[in-house]
PDB file of C-alpha atoms in Angstrom:
ATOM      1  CA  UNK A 292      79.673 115.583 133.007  1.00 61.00           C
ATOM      2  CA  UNK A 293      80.776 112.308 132.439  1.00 65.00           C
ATOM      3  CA  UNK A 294      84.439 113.036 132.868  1.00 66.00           C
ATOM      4  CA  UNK A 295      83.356 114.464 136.391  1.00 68.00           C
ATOM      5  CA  UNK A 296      81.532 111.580 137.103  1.00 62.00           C
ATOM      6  CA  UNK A 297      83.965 108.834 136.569  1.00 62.00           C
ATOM      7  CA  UNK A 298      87.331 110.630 136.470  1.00 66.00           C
ATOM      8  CA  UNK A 299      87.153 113.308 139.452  1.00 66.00           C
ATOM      9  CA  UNK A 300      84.565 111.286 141.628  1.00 63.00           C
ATOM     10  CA  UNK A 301      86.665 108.309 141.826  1.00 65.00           C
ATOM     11  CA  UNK A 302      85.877 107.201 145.199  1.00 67.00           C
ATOM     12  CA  UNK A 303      81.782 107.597 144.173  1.00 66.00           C
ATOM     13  CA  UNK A 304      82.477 105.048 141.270  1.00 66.00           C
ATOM     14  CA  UNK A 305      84.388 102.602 143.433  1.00 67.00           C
ATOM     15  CA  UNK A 306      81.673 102.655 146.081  1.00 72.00           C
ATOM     16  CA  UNK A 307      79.405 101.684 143.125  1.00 70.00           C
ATOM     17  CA  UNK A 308      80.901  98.705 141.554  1.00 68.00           C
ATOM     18  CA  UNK A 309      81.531  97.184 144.827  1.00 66.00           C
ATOM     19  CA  UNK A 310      78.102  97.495 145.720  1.00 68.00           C
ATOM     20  CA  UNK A 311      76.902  96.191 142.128  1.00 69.00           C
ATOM     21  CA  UNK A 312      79.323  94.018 140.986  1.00 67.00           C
ATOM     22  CA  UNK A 313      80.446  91.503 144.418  1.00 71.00           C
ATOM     23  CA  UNK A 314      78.892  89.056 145.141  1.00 68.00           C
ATOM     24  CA  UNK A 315      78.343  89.683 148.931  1.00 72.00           C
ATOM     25  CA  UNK A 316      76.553  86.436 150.341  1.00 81.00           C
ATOM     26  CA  UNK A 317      76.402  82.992 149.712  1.00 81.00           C
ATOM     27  CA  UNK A 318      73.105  83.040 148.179  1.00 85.00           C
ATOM     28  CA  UNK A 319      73.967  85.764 145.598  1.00 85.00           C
ATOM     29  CA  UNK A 320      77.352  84.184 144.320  1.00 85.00           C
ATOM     30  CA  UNK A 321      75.237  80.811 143.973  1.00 87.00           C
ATOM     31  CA  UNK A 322      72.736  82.741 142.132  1.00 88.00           C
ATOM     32  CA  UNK A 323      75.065  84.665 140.007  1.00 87.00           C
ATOM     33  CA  UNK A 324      77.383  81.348 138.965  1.00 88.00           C
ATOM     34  CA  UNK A 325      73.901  79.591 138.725  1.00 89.00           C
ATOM     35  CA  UNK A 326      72.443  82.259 135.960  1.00 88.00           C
ATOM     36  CA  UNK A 327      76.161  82.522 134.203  1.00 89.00           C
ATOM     37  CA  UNK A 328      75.756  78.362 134.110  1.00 91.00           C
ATOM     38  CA  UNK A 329      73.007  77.385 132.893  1.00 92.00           C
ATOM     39  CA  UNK A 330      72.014  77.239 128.648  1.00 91.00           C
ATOM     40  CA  UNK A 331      69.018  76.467 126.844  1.00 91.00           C
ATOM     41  CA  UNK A 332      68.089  73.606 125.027  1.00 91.00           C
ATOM     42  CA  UNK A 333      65.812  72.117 122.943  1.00 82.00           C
ATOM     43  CA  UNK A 334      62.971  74.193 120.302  1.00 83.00           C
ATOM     44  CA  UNK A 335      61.133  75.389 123.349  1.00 80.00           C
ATOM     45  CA  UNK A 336      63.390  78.483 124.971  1.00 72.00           C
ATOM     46  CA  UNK A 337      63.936  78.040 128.919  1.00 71.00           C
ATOM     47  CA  UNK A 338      62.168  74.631 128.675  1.00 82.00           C
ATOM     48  CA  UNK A 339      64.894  72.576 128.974  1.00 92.00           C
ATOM     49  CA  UNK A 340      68.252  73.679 130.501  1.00 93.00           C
ATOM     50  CA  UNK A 341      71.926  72.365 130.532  1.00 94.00           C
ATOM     51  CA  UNK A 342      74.405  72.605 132.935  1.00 93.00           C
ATOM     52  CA  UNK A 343      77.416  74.321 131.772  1.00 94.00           C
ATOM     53  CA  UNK A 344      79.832  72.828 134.166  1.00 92.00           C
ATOM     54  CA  UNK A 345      79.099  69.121 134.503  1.00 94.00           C
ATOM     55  CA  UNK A 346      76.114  68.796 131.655  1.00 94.00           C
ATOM     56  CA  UNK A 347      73.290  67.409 133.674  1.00 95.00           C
ATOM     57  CA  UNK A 348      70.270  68.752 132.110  1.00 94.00           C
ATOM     58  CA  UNK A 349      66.716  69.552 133.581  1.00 92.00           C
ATOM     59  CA  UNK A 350      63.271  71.604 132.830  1.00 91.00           C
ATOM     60  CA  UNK A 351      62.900  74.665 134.481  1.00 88.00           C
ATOM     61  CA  UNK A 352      64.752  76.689 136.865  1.00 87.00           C
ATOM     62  CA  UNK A 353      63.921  75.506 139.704  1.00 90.00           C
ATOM     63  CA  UNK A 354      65.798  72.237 139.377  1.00 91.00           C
ATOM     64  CA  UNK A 355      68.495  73.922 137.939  1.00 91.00           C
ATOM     65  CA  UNK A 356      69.038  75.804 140.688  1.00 90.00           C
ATOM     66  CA  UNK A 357      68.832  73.252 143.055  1.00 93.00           C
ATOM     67  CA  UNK A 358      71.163  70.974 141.409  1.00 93.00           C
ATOM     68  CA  UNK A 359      73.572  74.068 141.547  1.00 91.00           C
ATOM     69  CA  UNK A 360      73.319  74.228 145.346  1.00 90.00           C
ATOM     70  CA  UNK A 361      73.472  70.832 145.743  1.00 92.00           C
ATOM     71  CA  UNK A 362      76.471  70.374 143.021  1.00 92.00           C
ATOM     72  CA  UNK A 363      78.236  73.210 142.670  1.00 90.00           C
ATOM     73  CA  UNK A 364      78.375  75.182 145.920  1.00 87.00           C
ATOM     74  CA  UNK A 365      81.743  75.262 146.229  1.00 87.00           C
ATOM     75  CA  UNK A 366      82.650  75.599 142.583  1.00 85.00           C
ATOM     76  CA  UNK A 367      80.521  79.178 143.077  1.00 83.00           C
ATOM     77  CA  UNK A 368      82.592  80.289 145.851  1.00 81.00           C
ATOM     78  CA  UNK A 369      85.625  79.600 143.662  1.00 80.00           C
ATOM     79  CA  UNK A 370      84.046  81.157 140.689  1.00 77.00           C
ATOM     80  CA  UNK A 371      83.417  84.425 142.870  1.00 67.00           C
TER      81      UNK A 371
END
């Protein structure tokens, strides 16, 4: 079944990953580049987080992701 899933219904499969994988609007490819950017640090998990692209850290996601729009908006549309 799996053959005939990915092999035969080719077009089915395509439709998928499109719809899965792009990053569509501005707001998702921020999100996406924001969540593939972003490390832990510190003993405490998710407590403190690092930038991966210019190092500026902060606590909690929040900032993070603001400092991403603010930042790295146009490194995300690159990145996408």
């Amino acid at each position: 079944w799996l053959w005939d899933f990915a092999i035969e219904d080719m077009p089915g499969v395509d439709e998928m990953i499109v719809e899965t994988l792009q990053c569509v609007s501005v707001a998702d490819r921020l999100h996406r580049f924001s969540e593939a950017g972003i490390a832990p640090v510190g003993l405490i998990p998710g407590e403190r987080l690092r930038c991966e692209v210019c190092g500026f850290q902060g606590r909690g996601h929040g900032p993070m992701r603001a400092h991403f729009a603010e930042q790295h908006g146009e490194d995300a549309e690159i990145w996408a």
